[in-house]
C-alpha atoms as one frame of an Amber mdcrd trajectory, in Angstrom:
protein
   0.176   0.152  -0.614   3.115   2.374   1.038   4.349   1.607  -2.364   1.200
   2.802  -4.227   0.351   5.851  -1.822   4.653   6.513  -2.792   3.821   5.946
  -6.485   0.545   7.766  -7.297   2.326  10.826  -5.332   5.524  10.722  -8.131
   2.719  10.719 -10.398   0.775  13.859  -9.287   3.845  15.955  -9.023   5.780
  15.340 -12.381   2.109  15.602 -13.354   2.488  19.567 -11.763   5.397  19.861
 -13.241   4.697  18.263 -16.784   2.173  20.897 -16.593   3.924  23.879 -15.529
   6.752  23.690 -18.068   4.233  22.488 -20.810   2.213  26.083 -20.000   3.820
  28.925 -21.073   1.395  30.859 -23.020   3.412  34.472 -21.472   6.576  33.760
 -24.303   5.766  31.254 -27.158   8.172  34.087 -29.803  10.312  30.889 -29.456
   8.428  29.257 -31.926   8.115  31.926 -34.743  10.700  34.365 -34.174   9.672
  36.611 -37.255   6.442  38.311 -37.708   6.296  39.816 -40.915   4.940  43.436
 -42.048   1.757  42.715 -43.650   2.562  46.550 -45.217   5.261  45.500 -47.072
   4.320  45.168 -50.699   7.951  45.066 -53.117  10.425  42.561 -52.103  14.200
  43.994 -51.856  16.671  44.668 -54.079  19.733  42.962 -54.440  22.849  42.768
 -56.279  27.134  41.909 -55.848  29.019  44.882 -56.346  32.400  43.117 -56.802
  33.544  41.215 -58.319  31.231  41.483 -61.023  29.743  38.573 -63.289  32.233
  36.535 -65.019  35.354  38.496 -63.630  38.582  36.401 -63.194  39.592  36.771
 -59.459  42.663  35.637 -58.198  43.221  32.551 -57.068  46.529  33.722 -54.409
  44.570  35.713 -52.422  41.517  36.492 -50.104  38.293  37.860 -52.637  36.302
  40.279 -51.239  32.385  39.789 -52.117  30.417  42.828 -51.307  26.735  42.995
 -51.427  24.295  45.765 -51.406  20.655  45.440 -50.525  17.671  47.924 -50.136
  14.285  47.384 -49.137  10.894  50.063 -47.868  10.662  47.813 -44.719  14.725
  47.460 -44.289  16.505  44.399 -44.789  15.466  41.283 -42.093  19.104  39.777
 -43.740  21.899  38.386 -46.078  22.992  35.402 -46.603  25.632  33.999 -49.629
  26.309  30.960 -51.378  29.091  29.647 -53.016  28.293  26.964 -55.450  24.935
  26.427 -53.533  26.851  26.547 -50.119  26.091  28.523 -47.997  28.829  30.696
 -46.533  27.990  34.113 -44.658  25.088  35.369 -43.073  25.008  38.619 -42.119
  22.207  41.138 -40.774  24.440  44.432 -40.915  25.049  46.557 -43.193  27.996
  46.250 -45.268  27.380  43.334 -46.228  31.708  41.786 -46.936  32.627  38.673
 -46.878  36.584  37.647 -47.660  36.495  34.126 -49.965  39.856  32.829 -49.645
  40.332  31.765 -53.211  44.094  29.999 -52.702  42.726  26.454 -52.487  40.738
  26.591 -55.228  41.186  25.185 -58.540  42.464  27.602 -61.521  39.930  28.969
 -64.966  36.761  27.495 -62.667  33.955  29.254 -62.907  32.300  29.996 -59.614
  28.033  30.714 -58.809  28.724  33.686 -56.019  24.720  34.470 -55.100  23.137
  37.150 -52.722  20.009  36.801 -50.730  17.906  39.318 -49.704  15.304  38.652
 -47.135  13.371  41.823 -46.123  10.918  42.126 -43.088   7.770  41.750 -44.738
   9.183  38.259 -45.416  10.010  38.655 -49.179  13.230  36.965 -50.946  15.530
  38.529 -54.029  18.560  36.323 -55.564  21.039  37.474 -57.928  23.682  35.136
 -59.154  27.363  36.352 -60.381  30.001  33.642 -61.822  33.494  34.545 -60.638
  36.274  32.761 -62.404  39.431  31.303 -60.460  42.308  32.612 -62.798  44.775
  30.591 -64.766  48.398  30.734 -62.532
């Protein structure tokens, strides 16, 4: 009988703690940390300023990739991928990334894509190709 009573008490205590832990109605912002601006109509603009599309970049250096972005409701985040691999994630301007090209194959083209996310939840993408110099 003592074991049954102890088990019943532990079950009740567990249920109370579980209810308290799950009843976090005060702040559930972690479930959806971003609420899009409903007044946003236009998507952001984004461009890769440097290197220019189809330009040849040095192989034995760090190449500065510069991205410009703007939007009427503000830029929320900028992403940069190289050959579909995310390499850069930035919230605040300036949007600049130093790309280490020292180990890359000469003469090979790489696809650089920048993605601008605005405060309305819209996304714009632009891509350039950079070719590693033949050295």
